[in-house]
Amino acid sequence: MNTPRVRWAALGGLIIGLLVSGLTAQENVPRLPPTRPGASAVAPATPSSPKPKTATASPAQVPRSTRFGATDWVEIGVAAKRLGLKVSWTLSSREAVLTDKDTRLELASDRLEAGLNGDRIFLGQAPVSRSGNLYVSKIDLERCLVPLVRPALLGAPKSVPKTIVIDPGHGGPDTGKVNGALGLFEKTFTLDTSLRLKKILEARGWKVVLTRSDDRQLKPGKQDDLQRRAQIADEVGADVFVSIHFNSVAEQVEKVSGAEVYRFTPQHQPPVTRARRRLDDEVLNPGNGNDVWNSLLAYSIQRRLLRDLKLDDRGFKHDRLAVLRLVSCPAVLIEGGFLSNTTEARRIGNATYRQQLAEAIAQGLGAYASQLQSLRSGANSSSR
Ligand SMILES: [Zn+2]
């Protein structure tokens, strides 16, 4: 994607972050409870035990949490109740499946990746197994799982989205990813897909603004360029910001393919690319003002990409991406396939695919807008 993560040169930001978080420097690295190798084999692995405690929170309330290792954790039975799901244990207290008649949420200790109805969901912190029970981080519960599983709990949004800023990644001297063998440039396809998406959305009544509508860089210098893209969203009063990219890997190029959609990483969590928290994760960024909507938006789009285009599922992810950091409306970054993969690059180079991709993104945006509409009108709705 060639989109740099936020660089943290500004000491001021760290100081603000410390004030906001109230953390001391000694607390910045979470010290999770040690999980013994082979613990699952030692612990009694009866599917029905231990019995989750479920009487500590009503579904409408933010549940009680337990703090250890500088993180607030929610016991799995309490989390399930919050989500309106039932817990059934598998293997041991290290894995849990939460279900209702149309939902299956799979969580495992020490695994960032969760499964939601077969889709790959990357949490901010891996659940932990402690004293024969499984715990999920409160931030993941409230800012990721509630929006995805039970959006009706979010309450009414400020507005229903009407104005969207579409950001075709890269441009001008910044080509983005390149498939040299096929002569394909990321910047060409981000722009073309964005133009197609604009046309579809305008026909459906959206007001659409592009950060660029031809082959250009917005500002010389990558950081300034990315900042300018975010500024445009604020200037036009956007309700949604969508940055469009295509991906690439350096190794195993023919094995890696598919779509991923990124939201901005919540405060107090490490980005998906890094296992441990560090001090700059404690900074509150403008992009964090919409954590729950970012989650709902990203998942709405990811689902459509997987279902409509049959792309490999690279996951609903999060990262501290510079282009998303300063946006003050709900914002996501879409990776619409891998230019490094010959088959997928040929597909991306095909206008029919890009039209389908634009359609799928538009469908995801439509689903997101409908969800917000029903929340505003107080309808008892869910993401399904
Ligand atoms: Zn890119």
CSV table of C-alpha atoms and ligand atoms in Angstrom, one decimal:
chain,number,residue,atom,x,y,z
A,1,MET,CA,0.0,0.0,0.0
A,2,ASN,CA,3.0,2.3,0.4
A,3,THR,CA,1.1,4.3,3.0
A,4,PRO,CA,3.5,5.0,5.9
A,5,ARG,CA,2.4,4.6,9.4
A,6,VAL,CA,2.5,7.6,11.6
A,7,ARG,CA,5.9,8.7,12.6
A,8,TRP,CA,6.2,9.9,16.1
A,9,ALA,CA,8.8,12.6,16.1
A,10,ALA,CA,6.7,15.1,18.0
A,11,LEU,CA,7.3,14.9,21.7
A,12,GLY,CA,4.3,17.1,22.3
A,13,GLY,CA,2.0,14.3,21.0
A,14,LEU,CA,3.5,11.9,23.4
A,15,ILE,CA,3.0,14.3,26.3
A,16,ILE,CA,-0.6,14.8,25.3
A,17,GLY,CA,-1.0,11.1,25.0
A,18,LEU,CA,0.4,10.5,28.5
A,19,LEU,CA,-1.9,13.1,29.9
A,20,VAL,CA,-4.9,11.6,28.2
A,21,SER,CA,-4.1,8.0,29.1
A,22,GLY,CA,-2.7,8.7,32.6
A,23,LEU,CA,-0.1,6.0,32.0
A,24,THR,CA,3.3,6.1,33.5
A,25,ALA,CA,6.3,5.1,31.5
A,26,GLN,CA,6.6,1.9,33.5
A,27,GLU,CA,3.2,0.8,32.5
A,28,ASN,CA,3.6,1.2,28.7
A,29,VAL,CA,4.3,-2.4,28.0
A,30,PRO,CA,1.5,-4.6,29.0
A,31,ARG,CA,2.6,-7.5,31.1
A,32,LEU,CA,0.1,-10.2,30.2
A,33,PRO,CA,-0.2,-13.1,32.6
A,34,PRO,CA,2.2,-15.8,31.6
A,35,THR,CA,0.5,-18.6,29.7
A,36,ARG,CA,2.4,-21.9,30.3
A,37,PRO,CA,3.2,-23.9,27.2
A,38,GLY,CA,1.0,-26.9,27.2
A,39,ALA,CA,-1.4,-25.3,29.7
A,40,SER,CA,-4.4,-26.4,27.7
A,41,ALA,CA,-3.2,-30.0,28.0
A,42,VAL,CA,-2.8,-29.7,31.7
A,43,ALA,CA,-6.1,-27.9,32.4
A,44,PRO,CA,-9.2,-30.0,32.4
A,45,ALA,CA,-10.4,-29.8,28.8
A,46,THR,CA,-14.1,-30.4,29.3
A,47,PRO,CA,-16.2,-28.6,26.8
A,48,SER,CA,-18.7,-27.5,29.3
A,49,SER,CA,-16.5,-26.1,32.0
A,50,PRO,CA,-15.8,-23.7,33.4
A,51,LYS,CA,-19.2,-22.2,33.5
A,52,PRO,CA,-19.1,-18.6,32.4
A,53,LYS,CA,-20.4,-16.0,34.7
A,54,THR,CA,-23.1,-14.1,33.1
A,55,ALA,CA,-24.9,-12.1,35.8
A,56,THR,CA,-22.7,-9.1,36.0
A,57,ALA,CA,-23.9,-6.8,33.2
A,58,SER,CA,-27.1,-6.1,31.4
A,59,PRO,CA,-26.8,-6.1,27.6
A,60,ALA,CA,-27.4,-2.4,27.3
A,61,GLN,CA,-24.6,-1.4,29.7
A,62,VAL,CA,-20.8,-1.4,29.2
A,63,PRO,CA,-19.8,-4.4,31.2
A,64,ARG,CA,-17.6,-4.6,34.2
A,65,SER,CA,-13.9,-5.2,33.4
A,66,THR,CA,-10.8,-6.5,35.2
A,67,ARG,CA,-7.5,-4.7,34.9
A,68,PHE,CA,-4.3,-6.6,34.5
A,69,GLY,CA,-1.2,-5.9,32.5
A,70,ALA,CA,-2.2,-2.3,31.8
A,71,THR,CA,-5.3,-3.5,29.9
A,72,ASP,CA,-9.0,-3.7,30.9
A,73,TRP,CA,-10.3,-7.2,30.2
A,74,VAL,CA,-13.8,-8.6,30.1
A,75,GLU,CA,-14.6,-12.2,31.1
A,76,ILE,CA,-15.9,-14.1,28.1
A,77,GLY,CA,-19.3,-14.8,29.6
A,78,VAL,CA,-19.8,-11.1,30.3
A,79,ALA,CA,-18.7,-10.2,26.8
A,80,ALA,CA,-21.1,-12.8,25.4
A,81,LYS,CA,-24.0,-11.3,27.3
A,82,ARG,CA,-23.0,-7.8,26.1
A,83,LEU,CA,-23.1,-9.1,22.5
A,84,GLY,CA,-26.4,-11.1,23.1
A,85,LEU,CA,-24.6,-14.3,22.3
A,86,LYS,CA,-24.2,-17.6,24.2
A,87,VAL,CA,-20.8,-19.1,25.1
A,88,SER,CA,-19.9,-22.7,24.2
A,89,TRP,CA,-16.4,-23.8,25.0
A,90,THR,CA,-14.3,-25.8,22.7
A,91,LEU,CA,-11.2,-27.7,23.6
A,92,SER,CA,-10.5,-25.8,26.8
A,93,SER,CA,-10.7,-22.4,28.4
A,94,ARG,CA,-8.3,-21.2,25.7
A,95,GLU,CA,-10.9,-21.1,23.0
A,96,ALA,CA,-14.5,-20.0,22.9
A,97,VAL,CA,-17.3,-19.9,20.4
A,98,LEU,CA,-20.1,-17.4,20.9
A,99,THR,CA,-23.3,-17.9,19.0
A,100,ASP,CA,-26.9,-17.1,18.4
A,101,LYS,CA,-29.0,-18.4,15.5
A,102,ASP,CA,-27.2,-16.3,12.9
A,103,THR,CA,-23.9,-15.5,14.5
A,104,ARG,CA,-20.8,-17.5,15.2
A,105,LEU,CA,-17.9,-15.6,16.8
A,106,GLU,CA,-14.7,-17.6,17.5
A,107,LEU,CA,-12.1,-16.3,19.9
A,108,ALA,CA,-8.9,-17.9,21.2
A,109,SER,CA,-6.3,-16.9,23.7
A,110,ASP,CA,-3.0,-15.5,22.4
A,111,ARG,CA,-4.6,-15.1,18.9
A,112,LEU,CA,-5.2,-11.7,17.4
A,113,GLU,CA,-7.3,-13.3,14.7
A,114,ALA,CA,-11.0,-14.0,15.5
A,115,GLY,CA,-13.6,-15.5,13.2
A,116,LEU,CA,-17.0,-13.9,12.7
A,117,ASN,CA,-19.3,-16.0,10.6
A,118,GLY,CA,-16.3,-17.3,8.7
A,119,ASP,CA,-14.7,-13.9,8.2
A,120,ARG,CA,-11.2,-13.1,9.5
A,121,ILE,CA,-11.3,-10.3,12.1
A,122,PHE,CA,-8.1,-9.0,13.6
A,123,LEU,CA,-8.5,-7.7,17.1
A,124,GLY,CA,-6.3,-5.1,18.8
A,125,GLN,CA,-5.1,-7.5,21.5
A,126,ALA,CA,-5.2,-11.2,21.6
A,127,PRO,CA,-7.6,-12.6,24.2
A,128,VAL,CA,-5.9,-14.1,27.3
A,129,SER,CA,-6.6,-17.2,29.3
A,130,ARG,CA,-6.4,-16.7,33.1
A,131,SER,CA,-7.6,-18.8,36.0
A,132,GLY,CA,-9.4,-21.2,33.7
A,133,ASN,CA,-11.3,-18.4,31.9
A,134,LEU,CA,-10.9,-16.5,28.7
A,135,TYR,CA,-10.8,-12.7,28.6
A,136,VAL,CA,-11.3,-10.3,25.7
A,137,SER,CA,-10.0,-6.7,25.9
A,138,LYS,CA,-12.6,-4.1,26.7
A,139,ILE,CA,-11.5,-2.0,23.9
A,140,ASP,CA,-11.9,-4.8,21.4
A,141,LEU,CA,-15.3,-5.6,22.9
A,142,GLU,CA,-16.7,-2.1,22.7
A,143,ARG,CA,-14.9,-0.7,19.6
A,144,CYS,CA,-14.7,-3.8,17.4
A,145,LEU,CA,-17.1,-6.6,18.4
A,146,VAL,CA,-20.1,-4.5,19.5
A,147,PRO,CA,-20.1,-2.6,16.2
A,148,LEU,CA,-19.7,-5.8,14.1
A,149,VAL,CA,-22.0,-8.1,16.0
A,150,ARG,CA,-24.5,-5.8,17.7
A,151,PRO,CA,-24.5,-2.3,16.1
A,152,ALA,CA,-27.9,-1.5,17.6
A,153,LEU,CA,-26.0,-1.0,20.9
A,154,LEU,CA,-24.1,1.9,19.4
A,155,GLY,CA,-27.0,4.4,19.7
A,156,ALA,CA,-27.9,7.0,17.1
A,157,PRO,CA,-25.0,8.4,14.9
A,158,LYS,CA,-24.7,12.2,14.5
A,159,SER,CA,-25.8,11.9,10.9
A,160,VAL,CA,-26.5,9.6,8.1
A,161,PRO,CA,-23.7,9.7,5.5
A,162,LYS,CA,-24.4,11.8,2.4
A,163,THR,CA,-21.0,13.2,1.5
A,164,ILE,CA,-18.1,11.0,0.8
A,165,VAL,CA,-14.4,11.7,0.0
A,166,ILE,CA,-12.8,9.0,-2.1
A,167,ASP,CA,-9.1,9.1,-2.0
A,168,PRO,CA,-7.3,7.4,-4.9
A,169,GLY,CA,-4.0,6.3,-3.4
A,170,HIS,CA,-0.7,7.7,-4.7
A,171,GLY,CA,-0.4,9.7,-8.0
A,172,GLY,CA,2.1,11.6,-10.0
A,173,PRO,CA,5.7,10.6,-9.2
A,174,ASP,CA,4.4,8.4,-6.4
A,175,THR,CA,3.4,5.3,-8.5
A,176,GLY,CA,2.5,3.1,-5.5
A,177,LYS,CA,3.0,-0.6,-6.0
A,178,VAL,CA,4.3,-1.7,-9.4
A,179,ASN,CA,4.1,-5.0,-11.3
A,180,GLY,CA,7.1,-4.5,-13.5
A,181,ALA,CA,6.5,-7.7,-15.6
A,182,LEU,CA,3.0,-6.6,-16.6
A,183,GLY,CA,3.8,-2.8,-16.6
A,184,LEU,CA,1.0,-2.1,-14.0
A,185,PHE,CA,1.0,0.8,-11.6
A,186,GLU,CA,-1.1,1.1,-8.5
A,187,LYS,CA,-1.8,4.8,-8.9
A,188,THR,CA,-3.5,4.1,-12.3
A,189,PHE,CA,-6.0,1.6,-10.8
A,190,THR,CA,-6.7,3.5,-7.6
A,191,LEU,CA,-7.8,6.5,-9.7
A,192,ASP,CA,-9.8,4.4,-12.2
A,193,THR,CA,-11.6,2.5,-9.4
A,194,SER,CA,-12.3,5.7,-7.6
A,195,LEU,CA,-13.8,7.4,-10.7
A,196,ARG,CA,-16.0,4.3,-11.2
A,197,LEU,CA,-17.1,4.4,-7.6
A,198,LYS,CA,-17.8,8.1,-7.8
A,199,LYS,CA,-20.2,7.5,-10.8
A,200,ILE,CA,-22.0,4.7,-9.0
A,201,LEU,CA,-22.4,6.7,-5.7
A,202,GLU,CA,-23.6,9.9,-7.4
A,203,ALA,CA,-26.3,7.9,-9.2
A,204,ARG,CA,-27.4,6.7,-5.8
A,205,GLY,CA,-27.6,10.2,-4.4
A,206,TRP,CA,-24.3,10.6,-2.6
A,207,LYS,CA,-22.3,13.8,-2.9
A,208,VAL,CA,-18.8,12.7,-3.9
A,209,VAL,CA,-15.5,14.5,-3.7
A,210,LEU,CA,-12.2,13.0,-4.9
A,211,THR,CA,-8.9,14.0,-3.4
A,212,ARG,CA,-7.5,13.8,-6.9
A,213,SER,CA,-9.1,13.2,-10.3
A,214,ASP,CA,-6.0,13.0,-12.4
A,215,ASP,CA,-2.5,11.7,-12.2
A,216,ARG,CA,-0.9,14.0,-9.6
A,217,GLN,CA,0.5,14.2,-6.2
A,218,LEU,CA,-1.3,16.5,-3.8
A,219,LYS,CA,1.8,17.8,-2.1
A,220,PRO,CA,5.5,17.1,-2.6
A,221,GLY,CA,6.6,14.9,0.3
A,222,LYS,CA,4.7,11.8,1.3
A,223,GLN,CA,3.6,12.9,4.8
A,224,ASP,CA,2.4,16.3,3.5
A,225,ASP,CA,0.6,14.6,0.7
A,226,LEU,CA,-1.2,12.2,3.0
A,227,GLN,CA,-2.1,15.0,5.4
A,228,ARG,CA,-3.6,17.0,2.6
A,229,ARG,CA,-5.9,14.0,1.7
A,230,ALA,CA,-7.2,14.0,5.2
A,231,GLN,CA,-7.7,17.7,5.2
A,232,ILE,CA,-9.9,17.6,2.2
A,233,ALA,CA,-12.3,15.4,4.1
A,234,ASP,CA,-12.6,18.0,6.8
A,235,GLU,CA,-12.8,20.9,4.4
A,236,VAL,CA,-15.8,19.5,2.6
A,237,GLY,CA,-17.5,18.2,5.7
A,238,ALA,CA,-17.3,14.6,4.6
A,239,ASP,CA,-19.4,11.9,6.4
A,240,VAL,CA,-17.1,9.1,5.2
A,241,PHE,CA,-13.6,8.9,3.9
A,242,VAL,CA,-12.4,5.9,1.8
A,243,SER,CA,-8.9,5.6,0.6
A,244,ILE,CA,-8.4,3.1,-2.2
A,245,HIS,CA,-5.2,1.1,-2.7
A,246,PHE,CA,-3.8,-2.1,-4.2
A,247,ASN,CA,-1.3,-4.3,-2.4
A,248,SER,CA,2.0,-6.0,-2.9
A,249,VAL,CA,4.3,-8.4,-1.1
A,250,ALA,CA,8.0,-9.1,-1.8
A,251,GLU,CA,8.0,-12.8,-1.1
A,252,GLN,CA,5.8,-15.7,-2.0
A,253,VAL,CA,4.2,-13.4,-4.5
A,254,GLU,CA,2.1,-16.1,-6.2
A,255,LYS,CA,0.8,-17.4,-2.9
A,256,VAL,CA,-0.5,-14.1,-1.5
A,257,SER,CA,-3.7,-12.6,-2.8
A,258,GLY,CA,-7.0,-11.1,-1.7
A,259,ALA,CA,-8.6,-8.1,-0.1
A,260,GLU,CA,-8.1,-6.4,3.2
A,261,VAL,CA,-9.8,-3.4,4.7
A,262,TYR,CA,-8.1,-1.2,7.4
A,263,ARG,CA,-9.6,0.9,10.1
A,264,PHE,CA,-7.4,3.2,12.3
A,265,THR,CA,-6.0,1.4,15.3
A,266,PRO,CA,-7.8,2.4,18.6
A,267,GLN,CA,-5.9,4.3,21.3
A,268,HIS,CA,-4.1,2.0,23.8
A,269,GLN,CA,-3.7,-0.8,21.2
A,270,PRO,CA,-0.8,-1.8,19.0
A,271,PRO,CA,-1.3,-1.9,15.2
A,272,VAL,CA,-1.9,-5.3,13.8
A,273,THR,CA,1.7,-5.4,12.5
A,274,ARG,CA,3.2,-5.2,16.0
A,275,ALA,CA,2.5,-7.6,19.0
A,276,ARG,CA,3.3,-5.3,21.9
A,277,ARG,CA,2.1,-1.9,23.0
A,278,ARG,CA,4.5,1.0,23.1
A,279,LEU,CA,4.3,4.5,24.4
A,280,ASP,CA,3.0,6.1,21.1
A,281,ASP,CA,0.0,3.8,21.1
A,282,GLU,CA,-1.3,5.8,24.0
A,283,VAL,CA,-1.8,9.0,21.9
A,284,LEU,CA,-5.4,9.9,21.1
A,285,ASN,CA,-5.6,10.8,17.4
A,286,PRO,CA,-8.5,12.6,15.6
A,287,GLY,CA,-9.1,9.3,13.7
A,288,ASN,CA,-9.9,7.7,17.1
A,289,GLY,CA,-13.0,9.9,17.4
A,290,ASN,CA,-14.9,7.4,15.3
A,291,ASP,CA,-13.5,4.0,16.3
A,292,VAL,CA,-16.9,2.3,16.4
A,293,TRP,CA,-18.0,3.7,13.1
A,294,ASN,CA,-14.6,2.9,11.5
A,295,SER,CA,-15.2,-0.7,12.6
A,296,LEU,CA,-18.7,-0.9,11.2
A,297,LEU,CA,-17.7,0.8,7.9
A,298,ALA,CA,-14.6,-1.4,7.4
A,299,TYR,CA,-16.5,-4.6,8.1
A,300,SER,CA,-19.4,-3.6,5.9
A,301,ILE,CA,-17.0,-3.1,2.9
A,302,GLN,CA,-14.9,-6.1,3.7
A,303,ARG,CA,-17.9,-8.4,3.7
A,304,ARG,CA,-19.1,-7.2,0.3
A,305,LEU,CA,-15.6,-7.6,-1.2
A,306,LEU,CA,-15.5,-11.2,0.0
A,307,ARG,CA,-19.0,-12.1,-1.0
A,308,ASP,CA,-19.4,-10.2,-4.3
A,309,LEU,CA,-15.9,-10.7,-5.7
A,310,LYS,CA,-15.0,-14.0,-4.1
A,311,LEU,CA,-11.6,-12.6,-3.1
A,312,ASP,CA,-9.3,-14.3,-0.6
A,313,ASP,CA,-10.0,-13.0,2.9
A,314,ARG,CA,-6.9,-11.2,4.1
A,315,GLY,CA,-8.9,-9.8,7.0
A,316,PHE,CA,-10.6,-6.9,8.6
A,317,LYS,CA,-7.5,-5.2,10.0
A,318,HIS,CA,-6.3,-2.1,11.8
A,319,ASP,CA,-3.2,0.0,11.5
A,320,ARG,CA,-2.0,3.4,12.5
A,321,LEU,CA,-2.0,4.7,8.9
A,322,ALA,CA,-1.0,8.3,8.4
A,323,VAL,CA,-3.8,8.9,5.9
A,324,LEU,CA,-6.5,7.8,8.4
A,325,ARG,CA,-4.9,9.5,11.5
A,326,LEU,CA,-6.2,13.0,11.0
A,327,VAL,CA,-9.6,12.3,9.4
A,328,SER,CA,-12.4,13.4,11.7
A,329,CYS,CA,-15.1,11.4,10.0
A,330,PRO,CA,-15.4,7.6,9.8
A,331,ALA,CA,-12.6,6.4,7.5
A,332,VAL,CA,-11.1,3.3,6.0
A,333,LEU,CA,-8.4,2.1,3.7
A,334,ILE,CA,-9.2,-0.6,1.2
A,335,GLU,CA,-6.6,-2.9,-0.4
A,336,GLY,CA,-8.4,-4.2,-3.4
A,337,GLY,CA,-6.0,-7.0,-4.3
A,338,PHE,CA,-2.3,-7.8,-4.8
A,339,LEU,CA,-0.4,-6.4,-7.8
A,340,SER,CA,2.5,-8.7,-6.9
A,341,ASN,CA,0.4,-11.8,-7.7
A,342,THR,CA,0.3,-12.4,-11.5
A,343,THR,CA,-3.2,-13.7,-11.6
A,344,GLU,CA,-4.6,-11.0,-9.4
A,345,ALA,CA,-2.6,-8.3,-11.1
A,346,ARG,CA,-4.1,-9.3,-14.5
A,347,ARG,CA,-7.5,-9.1,-12.9
A,348,ILE,CA,-6.8,-5.7,-11.4
A,349,GLY,CA,-5.6,-4.6,-14.8
A,350,ASN,CA,-9.0,-5.6,-16.3
A,351,ALA,CA,-11.7,-2.8,-16.3
A,352,THR,CA,-14.5,-5.4,-15.7
A,353,TYR,CA,-12.9,-6.3,-12.4
A,354,ARG,CA,-12.4,-2.7,-11.3
A,355,GLN,CA,-16.1,-2.0,-12.1
A,356,GLN,CA,-17.1,-5.0,-9.9
A,357,LEU,CA,-14.7,-3.8,-7.2
A,358,ALA,CA,-16.3,-0.3,-7.3
A,359,GLU,CA,-19.8,-1.9,-7.2
A,360,ALA,CA,-18.8,-4.0,-4.2
A,361,ILE,CA,-17.4,-1.0,-2.3
A,362,ALA,CA,-20.6,1.0,-3.1
A,363,GLN,CA,-22.7,-1.9,-1.8
A,364,GLY,CA,-20.7,-1.9,1.4
A,365,LEU,CA,-21.1,1.8,1.8
A,366,GLY,CA,-24.8,1.4,1.1
A,367,ALA,CA,-25.1,-1.2,3.8
A,368,TYR,CA,-23.2,1.0,6.2
A,369,ALA,CA,-25.5,4.0,5.4
A,370,SER,CA,-28.6,1.9,5.8
A,371,GLN,CA,-27.4,0.7,9.2
A,372,LEU,CA,-26.8,4.2,10.4
A,373,GLN,CA,-30.2,5.2,9.0
A,374,SER,CA,-31.9,2.5,11.0
A,375,LEU,CA,-30.0,3.4,14.1
A,376,ARG,CA,-31.1,7.0,13.7
A,377,SER,CA,-34.7,6.1,13.3
A,378,GLY,CA,-34.4,3.9,16.4
A,379,ALA,CA,-35.1,0.7,14.5
A,380,ASN,CA,-34.0,-2.4,16.3
A,381,SER,CA,-31.4,-3.5,13.8
A,382,SER,CA,-28.3,-5.5,13.5
A,383,SER,CA,-25.5,-5.8,11.0
A,384,ARG,CA,-27.0,-8.8,9.3
B,1,ZN,ZN,-1.0,2.1,-1.9
